[in-house]
């Protein structure tokens, strides 16, 4: 019997000045569940996540990185080796008005906000996306009211597309349903 050899993608992990973006491990689940249950972190999501929902999300993140080599990486501080959340690239499975696309996203524990970690890690993830993986465009989207995430998008050089859309995973009538869309092309990235 002839075996088919499928190329296994190489795992992409990388450092920034203060952070390590890496594959998920079992020890990440408890602090991830803690940040996913924090109402401050989940303010612009429909609801905080239960432990089971959080563990399932961590498992999906780990599986996608194992499958493709990239994804929503676990982020830890280099000095303390403390898990602080995730930052990375993702292919949304929901049908969005601009699908198919690659999105950049982040979610960090509240006590790590205001330190520039989201911008630092996301900038490195964009570099991987454009320079190593060769993506033509990377998008970001957030609830219109999520001014903190929108500020990160702007610091990354992403441009507000000027259009908004109804997020299909958020129920009609929910004030978080309306989202803005930011875009960044490879050419714009390379210009900066």
Short mmCIF file of C-alpha atoms in Angstrom, two decimals:
data_model
loop_
_atom_site.label_atom_id
_atom_site.label_comp_id
_atom_site.label_asym_id
_atom_site.label_seq_id
_atom_site.Cartn_x
_atom_site.Cartn_y
_atom_site.Cartn_z
CA UNK A 1 0.00 0.00 0.00
CA UNK A 2 1.37 3.38 -0.98
CA UNK A 3 1.28 6.07 1.73
CA UNK A 4 0.44 9.65 1.01
CA UNK A 5 2.81 12.00 2.78
CA UNK A 6 1.17 15.24 3.75
CA UNK A 7 3.46 18.14 4.58
CA UNK A 8 3.08 19.10 8.22
CA UNK A 9 3.28 22.89 8.62
CA UNK A 10 6.12 24.20 10.71
CA UNK A 11 5.03 25.82 13.93
CA UNK A 12 5.52 29.58 13.99
CA UNK A 13 6.39 31.05 17.36
CA UNK A 14 8.16 34.36 17.92
CA UNK A 15 9.25 37.02 20.39
CA UNK A 16 8.81 40.74 20.65
CA UNK A 17 10.81 42.96 22.96
CA UNK A 18 8.69 42.00 26.00
CA UNK A 19 6.49 39.11 24.87
CA UNK A 20 6.53 35.55 23.58
CA UNK A 21 3.83 34.43 21.13
CA UNK A 22 3.64 30.65 21.20
CA UNK A 23 1.56 27.52 20.92
CA UNK A 24 -0.98 26.95 23.70
CA UNK A 25 -0.28 24.57 26.58
CA UNK A 26 -2.47 22.97 29.23
CA UNK A 27 -1.35 25.48 31.88
CA UNK A 28 -2.90 28.34 29.85
CA UNK A 29 -6.45 27.11 30.38
CA UNK A 30 -7.01 28.37 33.94
CA UNK A 31 -5.74 31.94 33.40
CA UNK A 32 -7.56 32.02 30.04
CA UNK A 33 -10.81 31.01 31.74
CA UNK A 34 -10.24 33.71 34.35
CA UNK A 35 -9.85 36.48 31.75
CA UNK A 36 -12.81 35.15 29.72
CA UNK A 37 -15.01 35.38 32.83
CA UNK A 38 -13.94 38.97 33.60
CA UNK A 39 -16.79 41.38 32.66
CA UNK A 40 -14.24 44.13 31.91
CA UNK A 41 -12.44 41.97 29.34
CA UNK A 42 -15.73 40.72 27.87
CA UNK A 43 -17.50 44.10 27.85
CA UNK A 44 -17.86 44.14 24.06
CA UNK A 45 -18.81 40.47 23.69
CA UNK A 46 -22.32 39.10 24.20
CA UNK A 47 -21.39 37.45 27.53
CA UNK A 48 -18.46 36.19 29.57
CA UNK A 49 -17.46 32.60 28.80
CA UNK A 50 -18.02 29.63 31.08
CA UNK A 51 -15.01 27.46 31.93
CA UNK A 52 -16.17 24.86 29.38
CA UNK A 53 -16.58 27.50 26.65
CA UNK A 54 -13.18 28.99 27.45
CA UNK A 55 -11.47 25.57 27.41
CA UNK A 56 -13.14 24.77 24.08
CA UNK A 57 -11.84 28.04 22.62
CA UNK A 58 -8.30 27.33 23.88
CA UNK A 59 -8.51 23.86 22.34
CA UNK A 60 -9.63 25.32 18.97
CA UNK A 61 -6.79 27.86 19.03
CA UNK A 62 -4.24 25.13 19.78
CA UNK A 63 -5.65 22.80 17.11
CA UNK A 64 -5.63 25.45 14.40
CA UNK A 65 -2.02 26.37 15.15
CA UNK A 66 -1.06 22.68 15.07
CA UNK A 67 -2.85 22.31 11.73
CA UNK A 68 -1.58 25.46 9.99
CA UNK A 69 1.46 26.58 11.97
CA UNK A 70 -0.15 29.95 12.81
CA UNK A 71 -3.26 31.32 14.48
CA UNK A 72 -4.33 33.01 17.69
CA UNK A 73 -1.13 32.53 19.68
CA UNK A 74 -0.92 32.33 23.45
CA UNK A 75 0.98 35.37 24.73
CA UNK A 76 3.24 35.37 27.73
CA UNK A 77 5.53 37.97 29.23
CA UNK A 78 9.17 37.13 28.63
CA UNK A 79 10.40 38.27 32.03
CA UNK A 80 7.84 36.40 34.21
CA UNK A 81 6.70 33.79 31.66
CA UNK A 82 3.13 34.69 32.64
CA UNK A 83 0.25 33.88 30.27
CA UNK A 84 -1.61 37.14 29.56
CA UNK A 85 -4.03 36.22 26.74
CA UNK A 86 -3.92 35.75 23.01
CA UNK A 87 -2.98 37.76 19.93
CA UNK A 88 -2.88 36.49 16.39
CA UNK A 89 -4.36 35.76 13.02
CA UNK A 90 -7.53 33.88 12.25
CA UNK A 91 -9.72 32.90 9.33
CA UNK A 92 -13.29 33.59 10.48
CA UNK A 93 -15.70 30.73 9.84
CA UNK A 94 -18.77 32.97 10.01
CA UNK A 95 -20.01 34.42 6.75
CA UNK A 96 -19.12 38.09 6.95
CA UNK A 97 -19.80 40.76 4.29
CA UNK A 98 -16.06 40.80 3.48
CA UNK A 99 -15.41 37.03 3.61
CA UNK A 100 -13.10 35.31 2.94
CA UNK A 101 -10.55 37.16 5.01
CA UNK A 102 -7.74 36.91 7.52
CA UNK A 103 -8.41 38.82 10.72
CA UNK A 104 -6.12 39.93 13.49
CA UNK A 105 -7.45 39.75 17.01
CA UNK A 106 -6.44 40.01 20.65
CA UNK A 107 -7.78 39.43 24.14
CA UNK A 108 -5.62 40.21 27.16
CA UNK A 109 -6.16 39.95 30.90
CA UNK A 110 -7.37 43.25 32.36
CA UNK A 111 -4.34 43.79 34.61
CA UNK A 112 -2.16 43.82 31.47
CA UNK A 113 -4.10 46.58 29.71
CA UNK A 114 -2.51 49.97 29.20
CA UNK A 115 1.02 48.62 28.82
CA UNK A 116 1.14 48.51 25.02
CA UNK A 117 1.16 44.71 24.94
CA UNK A 118 -1.73 44.37 22.46
CA UNK A 119 -0.10 46.75 19.98
CA UNK A 120 3.36 45.21 20.41
CA UNK A 121 2.14 41.65 19.88
CA UNK A 122 -0.28 42.53 17.08
CA UNK A 123 2.42 44.41 15.18
CA UNK A 124 4.61 41.29 15.32
CA UNK A 125 1.67 39.11 14.22
CA UNK A 126 1.08 41.44 11.24
CA UNK A 127 4.75 41.10 10.32
CA UNK A 128 4.39 37.31 10.31
CA UNK A 129 1.17 37.52 8.30
CA UNK A 130 2.51 39.82 5.62
CA UNK A 131 6.20 38.96 5.47
CA UNK A 132 6.28 35.24 6.29
CA UNK A 133 2.83 33.98 5.27
CA UNK A 134 2.37 36.40 2.36
CA UNK A 135 -1.19 37.54 3.10
CA UNK A 136 -2.44 40.27 0.78
CA UNK A 137 -4.72 41.91 3.36
CA UNK A 138 -5.49 41.56 7.07
CA UNK A 139 -8.64 42.97 8.61
CA UNK A 140 -9.83 43.75 12.13
CA UNK A 141 -13.32 44.40 13.37
CA UNK A 142 -14.93 45.34 16.64
CA UNK A 143 -18.14 46.64 18.10
CA UNK A 144 -18.53 50.32 17.24
CA UNK A 145 -18.37 51.19 20.95
CA UNK A 146 -15.05 49.34 21.51
CA UNK A 147 -12.84 52.41 21.36
CA UNK A 148 -9.85 50.69 22.99
CA UNK A 149 -9.62 48.04 20.27
CA UNK A 150 -10.20 50.63 17.59
CA UNK A 151 -7.29 52.66 19.00
CA UNK A 152 -5.04 49.59 18.75
CA UNK A 153 -6.13 49.10 15.12
CA UNK A 154 -5.19 52.70 14.34
CA UNK A 155 -1.82 52.41 16.12
CA UNK A 156 -1.13 49.39 13.90
CA UNK A 157 -1.67 51.53 10.81
CA UNK A 158 -4.97 49.87 9.93
CA UNK A 159 -7.51 52.07 8.17
CA UNK A 160 -11.17 52.40 9.02
CA UNK A 161 -13.03 51.22 5.93
CA UNK A 162 -15.85 53.65 6.69
CA UNK A 163 -18.41 50.87 6.57
CA UNK A 164 -20.08 49.00 9.37
CA UNK A 165 -21.87 45.67 9.42
CA UNK A 166 -24.13 43.55 11.60
CA UNK A 167 -22.08 40.79 13.25
CA UNK A 168 -23.96 37.53 12.56
CA UNK A 169 -23.00 35.93 15.92
CA UNK A 170 -24.63 38.72 17.93
CA UNK A 171 -28.43 38.67 18.22
CA UNK A 172 -30.49 41.37 16.47
CA UNK A 173 -31.33 44.21 18.82
CA UNK A 174 -28.13 43.79 20.84
CA UNK A 175 -26.27 47.14 20.93
CA UNK A 176 -22.98 45.29 20.28
CA UNK A 177 -24.17 43.86 16.95
CA UNK A 178 -23.00 46.82 14.82
CA UNK A 179 -19.27 46.45 14.02
CA UNK A 180 -16.69 48.59 12.25
CA UNK A 181 -14.17 47.17 9.81
CA UNK A 182 -10.50 48.15 9.59
CA UNK A 183 -8.21 47.01 6.79
CA UNK A 184 -4.49 46.86 6.13
CA UNK A 185 -2.97 45.73 2.84
CA UNK A 186 0.45 44.20 2.41
CA UNK A 187 1.49 47.24 0.34
CA UNK A 188 0.44 49.62 3.16
CA UNK A 189 2.31 47.47 5.68
CA UNK A 190 5.49 47.48 3.59
CA UNK A 191 5.26 51.28 3.09
CA UNK A 192 5.34 51.77 6.85
#
